[in-house]
Amino acid sequence: MDPSTQPIIIKKKKVVAHGHHGGSWKVAFADFVTAMMAFFLLMWLLAQTSPEERTAIQGYFNDPRGSIVGQGGGLDAPGVGQVGPGGANTGAIMLDNPLTQAERSEAEPALERASDAELRAEQAEREKQTLDELQRALEEELGREDSAFTKLHDQIIIDQTALGLRIQLVDNENRAMFDSGESVLQDYAREVLLALAPRLRAVANKLSINGHTDAVAYRDGANYSNWELSADRANSARRALIDGGYPEDKVLTVQGMSASVPRLADQPAAPSNRRIVILVLKKDIEDALKGTTLVSRTHEEILRGTDPAPAAGGVAP
């Protein structure tokens, strides 16, 4: 065959259009994400419910007719409704023996009172331990021969009352803390108070300082009586404690009692009626003196800084 007459073959490629593909995974992923969101939402809801509520919900789905109704419940009781589409109970879910609003209102204050009482008891116990430790430390100091308390060893009385730890510095026939009719401390009495200050500073309790005189009338009673004298002596004791490093803002009261609270009631002129009384106050007494609370003692006892009946373990004045 003549090459010039060879037939020409033309190839045409027919492209068949296919549908869009590759997006089905997105639908599956969206279903997965939705399921995970529902799962974690369920976990969160379960974490917010109490065991009783979870039991109630479980019972609701186990028995749509309301088998979880509390005692005394019947078909007409709250929580038992009509069965709706799919077996759903249209009634409200009720927990066993639910408290009424009135019962809750009565129970909550009782629980608060119980908690407050427990807290006060714990605080009182801790405070008692603190005052006991302070008393032991002071008594040990009294027993030391090189102590600053030595010069007034037999004139310092430490005991505990219902008001707090009481420290009394009393006069005797041979040694007085002040000259007659004066409010300036003798050096040995001042040394005792200076040494006492760091011990008292170590506890958080505040102080009440009371000055007492005997019943002998002041020589110039018209213008200056035992009331003024006892107050000035109490204030002298306060200044000595401050000089010894005791914080001034921890002194709650300074009082002059004159001869109104004798240590020896049957001997009103006895030297031991002349004394300085330092009370390391209990917290409830401190609050009562501030007027922020009431205590189960007479107001007179608190103001006088004395306690007719010493607390258990205390020593009578």
CSV table of N, CA and C in Angstrom, one decimal, residues 19 31 109 111 168 172 190 220 222 250 262 264 288 296:
chain,number,residue,atom,x,y,z
A,19,GLY,N,-19.6,11.6,40.4
A,19,GLY,CA,-20.1,12.4,41.5
A,19,GLY,C,-19.1,12.8,42.5
A,31,ASP,N,-21.1,13.1,63.9
A,31,ASP,CA,-21.8,12.2,64.7
A,31,ASP,C,-21.0,11.8,66.0
A,109,PRO,N,-31.3,25.9,111.5
A,109,PRO,CA,-30.8,26.7,112.7
A,109,PRO,C,-30.3,25.7,113.8
A,111,LEU,N,-28.8,22.9,113.3
A,111,LEU,CA,-27.4,22.5,112.8
A,111,LEU,C,-26.4,23.6,113.0
A,168,GLN,N,-2.4,38.3,141.4
A,168,GLN,CA,-2.6,39.3,142.5
A,168,GLN,C,-1.3,39.6,143.1
A,172,ASN,N,1.8,43.2,152.4
A,172,ASN,CA,1.7,42.6,153.7
A,172,ASN,C,2.2,43.6,154.7
A,190,ARG,N,7.9,47.4,140.8
A,190,ARG,CA,8.0,47.7,139.4
A,190,ARG,C,8.8,46.7,138.6
A,220,ASP,N,-7.1,62.9,152.8
A,220,ASP,CA,-7.7,64.1,152.2
A,220,ASP,C,-8.9,63.7,151.4
A,222,ALA,N,-11.8,64.6,151.0
A,222,ALA,CA,-12.7,65.6,150.3
A,222,ALA,C,-12.4,65.7,148.9
A,250,LYS,N,-3.4,45.9,124.1
A,250,LYS,CA,-3.9,44.7,124.7
A,250,LYS,C,-4.4,44.9,126.1
A,262,PRO,N,-13.0,43.7,149.1
A,262,PRO,CA,-11.9,43.3,150.0
A,262,PRO,C,-11.5,41.9,149.8
A,264,LEU,N,-10.0,40.2,152.2
A,264,LEU,CA,-10.4,39.7,153.5
A,264,LEU,C,-11.6,40.5,154.0
A,288,ALA,N,-17.7,40.4,126.4
A,288,ALA,CA,-18.8,40.9,127.2
A,288,ALA,C,-18.4,42.3,127.7
A,296,SER,N,-23.1,34.1,130.7
A,296,SER,CA,-24.1,33.7,131.7
A,296,SER,C,-23.5,34.0,133.1
